[in-house]
């Protein structure tokens, strides 16, 4: 690794959290004569790239910034470079730098620095509002603020799998949510089809998510995770409030998927270009009754399989008094085959927005999981 990249990493580690981009700009100015540096973060709706300091949002799909974001590769146009700001599959946005010499080695160095910036942004964001506030094109509702802070991220990549999820309406979501974690041997994924309105819905989802995390981190199996969360919700609401959850655990060594369907969203399999709904044993939603016993079921994924989890807000989205429906959903999912999971999720949400001619009224959650197979 060359000296400018090393210096940029040191600078990012030492610079105050709110001045990360300024710190990078100082290094790039000295090393390459670059005088213009700006961070564009993707907004909560995945539809705009918003500048950190000044300038107009970037919306056009053909813009170099979006091409760098979509293809996750650095792009030089004239004397300006657009660099993906991403880490472990989590796409935060793009970094614009100029003027950039026509030297592939310099472009590769700049791409490394943009990746280092992504890691540092992830590290400092819990302690500053600078970057979170700059990536919203409108004010979040209180319920949506709570929901977004609850998420593990929006995309995740390992050699054996790729994963992405999105909430809608992004700036006013209430109860729908998702969560995931992996330890190199297993991947856990939960998707919540929330109930209720406003903050009350977010509080219910937050309780369920933290109860599931608590059980998972204690090493409990999937059925016991569901039982613990079920009891926590019942103890709080005494059966008056409940919510639907789909719990998945993927063995990354074998492709075996373990499932608990607690009144869950749909689980759809895309295999060899064909779309089928994965049959599940429907069980009671979490918190409906006291001391519910949950049962696990298993099936095996094949290399190249894609799974979608979609809440009822997707199928029931209505435009011009017509439901989006399962037929339209299956047809669209089939078209996502060549896309990366985040692009597939973003495209489906975009199709829904076009169908309803605006933001969705009801909450919707979409999660996409690609299985590449066990890795050596």
Short mmCIF file of C-alpha atoms in Angstrom, two decimals:
data_model
loop_
_atom_site.label_atom_id
_atom_site.label_comp_id
_atom_site.label_asym_id
_atom_site.label_seq_id
_atom_site.Cartn_x
_atom_site.Cartn_y
_atom_site.Cartn_z
CA UNK A 1 0.00 0.00 0.00
CA UNK A 2 1.43 3.40 -0.95
CA UNK A 3 2.03 6.37 1.28
CA UNK A 4 -1.00 8.55 0.32
CA UNK A 5 -3.37 5.70 1.19
CA UNK A 6 -1.58 5.11 4.49
CA UNK A 7 -1.69 8.81 5.28
CA UNK A 8 -5.38 8.98 4.49
CA UNK A 9 -6.07 6.06 6.84
CA UNK A 10 -4.08 7.71 9.63
CA UNK A 11 -5.83 11.01 9.04
CA UNK A 12 -9.26 9.38 9.18
CA UNK A 13 -8.35 7.74 12.48
CA UNK A 14 -7.15 11.01 13.99
CA UNK A 15 -9.59 13.57 12.54
CA UNK A 16 -12.65 14.67 14.58
CA UNK A 17 -15.78 12.79 13.57
CA UNK A 18 -17.46 15.77 11.92
CA UNK A 19 -14.42 16.59 9.73
CA UNK A 20 -13.67 13.28 8.02
CA UNK A 21 -14.20 14.56 4.49
CA UNK A 22 -12.12 17.68 5.17
CA UNK A 23 -9.33 15.48 6.51
CA UNK A 24 -9.36 13.34 3.38
CA UNK A 25 -9.36 16.46 1.20
CA UNK A 26 -6.17 17.74 2.88
CA UNK A 27 -4.36 14.46 2.15
CA UNK A 28 -5.57 14.34 -1.46
CA UNK A 29 -4.59 17.95 -2.03
CA UNK A 30 -1.02 17.31 -0.90
CA UNK A 31 -0.63 13.96 -2.64
CA UNK A 32 -2.44 14.53 -5.95
CA UNK A 33 -3.29 18.22 -6.21
CA UNK A 34 -6.99 17.45 -5.77
CA UNK A 35 -8.90 20.54 -4.61
CA UNK A 36 -12.56 19.49 -4.82
CA UNK A 37 -13.87 16.71 -2.56
CA UNK A 38 -17.52 16.08 -1.72
CA UNK A 39 -19.35 13.17 -0.13
CA UNK A 40 -22.76 12.22 -1.56
CA UNK A 41 -24.76 9.90 0.69
CA UNK A 42 -27.68 7.82 -0.53
CA UNK A 43 -30.90 8.90 1.14
CA UNK A 44 -33.27 6.71 3.14
CA UNK A 45 -35.44 6.11 0.08
CA UNK A 46 -32.50 4.96 -2.06
CA UNK A 47 -33.55 7.46 -4.70
CA UNK A 48 -31.21 10.45 -4.20
CA UNK A 49 -27.53 11.05 -3.60
CA UNK A 50 -27.34 14.01 -1.21
CA UNK A 51 -24.24 16.21 -0.80
CA UNK A 52 -22.77 16.52 2.67
CA UNK A 53 -22.09 20.26 2.38
CA UNK A 54 -23.58 22.04 -0.62
CA UNK A 55 -24.92 21.40 -4.08
CA UNK A 56 -27.96 19.79 -5.64
CA UNK A 57 -29.14 16.22 -5.01
CA UNK A 58 -28.28 13.73 -7.76
CA UNK A 59 -31.29 11.76 -9.00
CA UNK A 60 -30.70 10.71 -12.60
CA UNK A 61 -29.84 7.02 -13.05
CA UNK A 62 -27.42 7.86 -15.86
CA UNK A 63 -25.35 10.27 -13.80
CA UNK A 64 -21.74 9.12 -13.22
CA UNK A 65 -22.34 9.17 -9.47
CA UNK A 66 -25.22 6.71 -9.78
CA UNK A 67 -23.25 4.55 -12.20
CA UNK A 68 -20.43 4.32 -9.64
CA UNK A 69 -22.98 3.60 -6.90
CA UNK A 70 -24.91 0.98 -8.87
CA UNK A 71 -21.91 -0.87 -10.29
CA UNK A 72 -19.74 -0.37 -7.19
CA UNK A 73 -16.70 0.58 -9.23
CA UNK A 74 -14.74 3.85 -9.48
CA UNK A 75 -15.50 5.98 -12.50
CA UNK A 76 -13.51 8.86 -14.02
CA UNK A 77 -15.31 11.32 -16.31
CA UNK A 78 -13.20 14.15 -17.72
CA UNK A 79 -11.09 15.11 -14.70
CA UNK A 80 -13.63 14.08 -12.02
CA UNK A 81 -13.67 10.73 -10.26
CA UNK A 82 -16.73 9.18 -8.59
CA UNK A 83 -15.79 6.59 -5.97
CA UNK A 84 -18.09 4.13 -4.17
CA UNK A 85 -18.13 4.72 -0.41
CA UNK A 86 -18.97 1.19 0.76
CA UNK A 87 -17.85 -1.39 3.30
CA UNK A 88 -18.75 -5.08 3.58
CA UNK A 89 -21.50 -4.54 1.05
CA UNK A 90 -23.07 -1.58 2.86
CA UNK A 91 -23.34 1.22 0.28
CA UNK A 92 -23.21 4.64 1.94
CA UNK A 93 -22.82 6.72 -1.21
CA UNK A 94 -20.07 8.08 -3.46
CA UNK A 95 -17.11 10.43 -3.09
CA UNK A 96 -16.55 13.06 -5.79
CA UNK A 97 -12.94 14.19 -6.26
CA UNK A 98 -11.38 16.53 -8.83
CA UNK A 99 -9.17 17.21 -10.66
CA UNK A 100 -7.91 13.62 -11.02
CA UNK A 101 -4.99 12.74 -13.31
CA UNK A 102 -5.59 10.15 -16.03
CA UNK A 103 -3.66 7.48 -14.18
CA UNK A 104 -5.30 4.12 -13.32
CA UNK A 105 -2.99 3.73 -10.32
CA UNK A 106 -4.23 7.01 -8.84
CA UNK A 107 -7.85 5.96 -9.40
CA UNK A 108 -7.19 2.66 -7.60
CA UNK A 109 -5.60 4.54 -4.69
CA UNK A 110 -8.58 6.89 -4.48
CA UNK A 111 -10.96 3.91 -4.43
CA UNK A 112 -9.06 2.47 -1.44
CA UNK A 113 -9.31 5.78 0.37
CA UNK A 114 -13.07 5.94 -0.29
CA UNK A 115 -13.44 2.48 1.24
CA UNK A 116 -11.43 3.58 4.28
CA UNK A 117 -13.78 6.57 4.57
CA UNK A 118 -16.77 4.22 4.55
CA UNK A 119 -15.33 2.21 7.45
CA UNK A 120 -14.67 5.37 9.43
CA UNK A 121 -18.14 6.76 8.73
CA UNK A 122 -19.60 3.54 10.09
CA UNK A 123 -17.44 3.83 13.21
CA UNK A 124 -18.24 7.47 14.04
CA UNK A 125 -21.89 7.73 13.01
CA UNK A 126 -23.30 6.57 16.39
CA UNK A 127 -21.54 9.52 18.03
CA UNK A 128 -22.46 12.34 15.64
CA UNK A 129 -25.60 13.43 13.77
CA UNK A 130 -23.67 15.15 10.97
CA UNK A 131 -23.88 12.31 8.47
CA UNK A 132 -27.30 11.00 9.47
CA UNK A 133 -28.88 14.45 9.18
CA UNK A 134 -27.30 15.04 5.76
CA UNK A 135 -28.68 11.87 4.17
CA UNK A 136 -32.37 12.74 4.50
CA UNK A 137 -34.24 14.75 1.87
CA UNK A 138 -37.11 15.39 4.25
CA UNK A 139 -37.80 15.05 7.94
CA UNK A 140 -38.27 11.57 9.33
CA UNK A 141 -41.28 10.91 11.53
CA UNK A 142 -40.40 9.95 15.10
CA UNK A 143 -41.52 6.38 14.43
CA UNK A 144 -39.33 6.18 11.32
CA UNK A 145 -36.34 7.58 13.24
CA UNK A 146 -36.76 4.77 15.75
CA UNK A 147 -37.09 2.13 13.04
CA UNK A 148 -34.02 3.16 11.05
CA UNK A 149 -31.86 3.27 14.19
CA UNK A 150 -32.97 -0.29 14.89
CA UNK A 151 -31.61 -1.73 11.63
CA UNK A 152 -28.26 -3.56 11.27
CA UNK A 153 -27.69 -1.88 7.89
CA UNK A 154 -29.22 -2.12 4.45
CA UNK A 155 -26.90 -4.57 2.74
CA UNK A 156 -24.30 -7.17 3.68
CA UNK A 157 -21.90 -9.24 1.58
CA UNK A 158 -19.83 -12.32 2.40
CA UNK A 159 -18.38 -14.85 -0.04
CA UNK A 160 -21.24 -17.27 0.65
CA UNK A 161 -24.16 -14.82 0.63
CA UNK A 162 -25.38 -11.34 -0.25
CA UNK A 163 -28.19 -9.66 1.63
CA UNK A 164 -30.20 -6.43 1.40
CA UNK A 165 -33.36 -4.93 2.82
CA UNK A 166 -35.46 -1.78 2.60
CA UNK A 167 -38.36 -0.18 4.51
CA UNK A 168 -41.17 1.85 2.97
CA UNK A 169 -42.48 4.50 3.21
CA UNK A 170 -38.87 5.34 4.08
CA UNK A 171 -39.55 8.63 5.84
CA UNK A 172 -42.72 7.53 7.66
CA UNK A 173 -42.38 3.77 8.28
CA UNK A 174 -44.02 2.58 11.50
CA UNK A 175 -43.71 -1.08 12.43
CA UNK A 176 -42.20 -3.15 9.61
CA UNK A 177 -38.53 -3.98 10.11
CA UNK A 178 -35.75 -6.52 9.63
CA UNK A 179 -32.64 -7.64 11.48
CA UNK A 180 -29.66 -9.86 10.69
CA UNK A 181 -26.39 -11.15 12.09
CA UNK A 182 -23.78 -13.72 11.09
CA UNK A 183 -20.81 -15.36 12.80
CA UNK A 184 -19.09 -16.92 9.77
CA UNK A 185 -20.89 -20.24 10.26
CA UNK A 186 -24.52 -19.15 10.47
CA UNK A 187 -26.65 -16.26 9.26
CA UNK A 188 -29.70 -15.18 11.24
CA UNK A 189 -32.41 -13.11 9.61
CA UNK A 190 -35.68 -11.86 11.08
CA UNK A 191 -38.37 -9.90 9.26
CA UNK A 192 -41.16 -8.15 11.14
CA UNK A 193 -44.57 -7.35 9.70
CA UNK A 194 -45.53 -4.72 12.27
CA UNK A 195 -48.95 -3.65 13.50
CA UNK A 196 -50.37 -0.41 14.82
CA UNK A 197 -49.69 3.23 14.14
CA UNK A 198 -46.91 5.70 14.83
CA UNK A 199 -44.64 5.38 17.83
CA UNK A 200 -46.77 2.60 19.35
CA UNK A 201 -45.95 0.38 16.35
CA UNK A 202 -42.25 1.22 16.57
CA UNK A 203 -42.14 0.45 20.29
CA UNK A 204 -43.72 -2.97 19.70
CA UNK A 205 -41.25 -3.79 16.93
CA UNK A 206 -38.34 -2.55 19.04
CA UNK A 207 -39.35 -4.81 21.92
CA UNK A 208 -39.60 -7.82 19.62
CA UNK A 209 -36.26 -7.09 17.91
CA UNK A 210 -34.36 -6.64 21.17
CA UNK A 211 -35.96 -9.75 22.69
CA UNK A 212 -34.92 -11.79 19.62
CA UNK A 213 -31.39 -10.37 19.76
CA UNK A 214 -31.15 -11.15 23.46
CA UNK A 215 -32.17 -14.76 22.87
CA UNK A 216 -29.92 -15.14 19.83
CA UNK A 217 -26.90 -13.76 21.67
CA UNK A 218 -27.57 -16.18 24.51
CA UNK A 219 -27.09 -19.04 22.04
CA UNK A 220 -30.73 -20.19 21.97
CA UNK A 221 -32.16 -22.06 19.02
CA UNK A 222 -34.63 -20.46 16.63
CA UNK A 223 -37.77 -21.88 18.28
CA UNK A 224 -36.59 -20.73 21.70
CA UNK A 225 -35.76 -17.29 20.31
CA UNK A 226 -39.36 -17.02 19.12
CA UNK A 227 -40.69 -18.27 22.46
CA UNK A 228 -38.65 -15.75 24.46
CA UNK A 229 -39.77 -12.83 22.27
CA UNK A 230 -43.35 -14.10 22.36
CA UNK A 231 -43.28 -14.13 26.17
CA UNK A 232 -41.71 -10.67 26.37
CA UNK A 233 -44.44 -9.17 24.19
CA UNK A 234 -47.22 -11.03 26.01
CA UNK A 235 -45.91 -9.91 29.40
CA UNK A 236 -46.01 -6.30 28.24
CA UNK A 237 -49.31 -6.26 26.33
CA UNK A 238 -51.20 -9.31 27.73
CA UNK A 239 -52.33 -10.40 24.27
CA UNK A 240 -53.75 -7.01 23.25
CA UNK A 241 -50.84 -6.38 20.89
CA UNK A 242 -48.93 -8.88 18.76
CA UNK A 243 -46.94 -8.95 15.54
CA UNK A 244 -45.93 -11.31 12.76
CA UNK A 245 -42.31 -12.40 12.41
CA UNK A 246 -40.38 -14.72 10.11
CA UNK A 247 -37.20 -16.13 11.65
CA UNK A 248 -34.51 -17.70 9.45
CA UNK A 249 -31.20 -19.34 10.31
CA UNK A 250 -28.91 -20.35 7.44
CA UNK A 251 -26.08 -22.81 8.00
CA UNK A 252 -23.32 -21.33 5.85
CA UNK A 253 -21.50 -24.69 5.68
CA UNK A 254 -24.37 -26.69 4.23
CA UNK A 255 -27.07 -24.35 2.94
CA UNK A 256 -29.62 -25.76 5.37
CA UNK A 257 -32.24 -23.17 6.24
CA UNK A 258 -34.13 -23.39 9.53
CA UNK A 259 -37.38 -21.43 9.74
CA UNK A 260 -39.96 -20.40 12.31
CA UNK A 261 -43.04 -18.82 10.77
CA UNK A 262 -44.85 -16.77 13.42
CA UNK A 263 -47.65 -15.41 11.27
CA UNK A 264 -44.97 -14.17 8.94
CA UNK A 265 -44.50 -12.20 5.72
CA UNK A 266 -44.23 -14.21 2.49
CA UNK A 267 -41.07 -16.17 1.74
CA UNK A 268 -40.52 -16.44 -2.02
CA UNK A 269 -37.85 -18.55 -3.76
CA UNK A 270 -36.32 -17.62 -7.11
CA UNK A 271 -34.55 -20.69 -8.52
CA UNK A 272 -33.54 -21.18 -12.14
CA UNK A 273 -35.72 -18.27 -13.23
CA UNK A 274 -38.85 -19.72 -11.60
CA UNK A 275 -40.66 -18.07 -8.71
CA UNK A 276 -42.35 -20.20 -6.04
CA UNK A 277 -43.68 -19.39 -2.60
CA UNK A 278 -41.85 -21.47 0.00
CA UNK A 279 -44.44 -23.47 1.97
CA UNK A 280 -44.22 -22.74 5.69
CA UNK A 281 -46.03 -23.96 8.77
CA UNK A 282 -47.98 -20.92 9.94
CA UNK A 283 -47.87 -20.46 13.71
CA UNK A 284 -49.23 -17.84 16.09
CA UNK A 285 -47.82 -14.29 15.90
CA UNK A 286 -45.56 -13.24 18.74
CA UNK A 287 -47.43 -12.06 21.84
CA UNK A 288 -50.86 -13.34 20.86
CA UNK A 289 -51.06 -16.02 23.58
CA UNK A 290 -49.09 -16.84 26.69
CA UNK A 291 -46.32 -19.46 26.47
CA UNK A 292 -46.72 -20.47 22.82
CA UNK A 293 -44.53 -23.38 21.71
CA UNK A 294 -42.91 -22.77 18.35
CA UNK A 295 -41.71 -25.43 15.92
CA UNK A 296 -38.82 -25.27 13.49
CA UNK A 297 -38.83 -26.55 9.94
CA UNK A 298 -35.95 -26.89 7.50
CA UNK A 299 -35.24 -26.89 3.79
CA UNK A 300 -32.02 -26.76 1.76
CA UNK A 301 -30.89 -24.00 -0.53
CA UNK A 302 -29.08 -24.67 -3.79
CA UNK A 303 -26.21 -22.59 -5.15
CA UNK A 304 -27.59 -19.58 -6.98
CA UNK A 305 -30.89 -19.51 -5.07
CA UNK A 306 -32.45 -16.17 -4.24
CA UNK A 307 -34.94 -15.66 -1.41
CA UNK A 308 -37.26 -12.70 -1.00
CA UNK A 309 -39.15 -11.90 2.17
CA UNK A 310 -41.99 -9.44 1.58
CA UNK A 311 -44.58 -8.10 4.00
CA UNK A 312 -48.27 -7.77 3.19
CA UNK A 313 -47.75 -4.07 2.47
CA UNK A 314 -46.12 -5.11 -0.81
CA UNK A 315 -48.83 -7.41 -2.15
CA UNK A 316 -51.64 -5.19 -0.86
CA UNK A 317 -50.24 -1.92 -2.20
CA UNK A 318 -53.09 -0.24 -4.08
CA UNK A 319 -53.07 2.12 -7.03
CA UNK A 320 -56.19 3.32 -8.85
CA UNK A 321 -58.24 0.94 -6.68
CA UNK A 322 -56.23 -2.04 -7.98
CA UNK A 323 -54.00 -4.22 -5.75
CA UNK A 324 -50.40 -4.84 -6.78
CA UNK A 325 -51.04 -8.51 -6.06
CA UNK A 326 -49.07 -11.74 -6.10
CA UNK A 327 -49.04 -12.09 -9.89
CA UNK A 328 -47.40 -8.71 -10.42
CA UNK A 329 -44.99 -9.44 -7.57
CA UNK A 330 -43.91 -12.80 -8.96
CA UNK A 331 -43.49 -11.34 -12.44
CA UNK A 332 -41.29 -8.54 -11.14
CA UNK A 333 -39.21 -10.82 -8.90
CA UNK A 334 -38.42 -12.99 -11.90
CA UNK A 335 -36.93 -9.96 -13.64
CA UNK A 336 -34.53 -9.25 -10.76
CA UNK A 337 -32.38 -12.31 -11.45
CA UNK A 338 -29.33 -10.45 -12.85
CA UNK A 339 -29.45 -7.70 -10.19
CA UNK A 340 -27.50 -7.50 -6.96
CA UNK A 341 -29.76 -7.85 -3.88
CA UNK A 342 -29.78 -4.13 -3.03
CA UNK A 343 -30.57 -3.24 -6.64
CA UNK A 344 -33.34 -5.87 -6.70
CA UNK A 345 -34.85 -4.48 -3.50
CA UNK A 346 -34.58 -0.89 -4.73
CA UNK A 347 -36.13 -1.81 -8.08
CA UNK A 348 -39.07 -3.58 -6.46
CA UNK A 349 -39.74 -0.63 -4.14
CA UNK A 350 -39.48 1.71 -7.14
CA UNK A 351 -42.00 -0.40 -9.05
CA UNK A 352 -44.38 -0.22 -6.07
CA UNK A 353 -44.02 3.56 -5.87
CA UNK A 354 -44.76 3.85 -9.58
CA UNK A 355 -47.77 1.56 -9.17
CA UNK A 356 -49.31 3.63 -6.37
CA UNK A 357 -48.11 6.92 -7.97
CA UNK A 358 -46.27 8.07 -4.84
CA UNK A 359 -45.24 6.82 -1.44
CA UNK A 360 -46.81 3.68 -0.05
CA UNK A 361 -49.55 4.27 2.53
CA UNK A 362 -49.07 1.01 4.43
CA UNK A 363 -45.70 -0.18 5.72
CA UNK A 364 -43.77 -2.54 3.49
CA UNK A 365 -40.53 -4.41 4.04
CA UNK A 366 -38.53 -6.24 1.37
CA UNK A 367 -35.47 -8.39 2.09
CA UNK A 368 -33.44 -10.22 -0.55
CA UNK A 369 -30.93 -13.01 0.18
CA UNK A 370 -28.63 -14.61 -2.42
CA UNK A 371 -26.98 -17.92 -1.59
CA UNK A 372 -23.66 -18.52 -3.39
CA UNK A 373 -22.95 -21.82 -1.64
CA UNK A 374 -20.43 -22.93 1.01
CA UNK A 375 -17.02 -21.34 0.68
CA UNK A 376 -13.70 -23.14 1.32
#
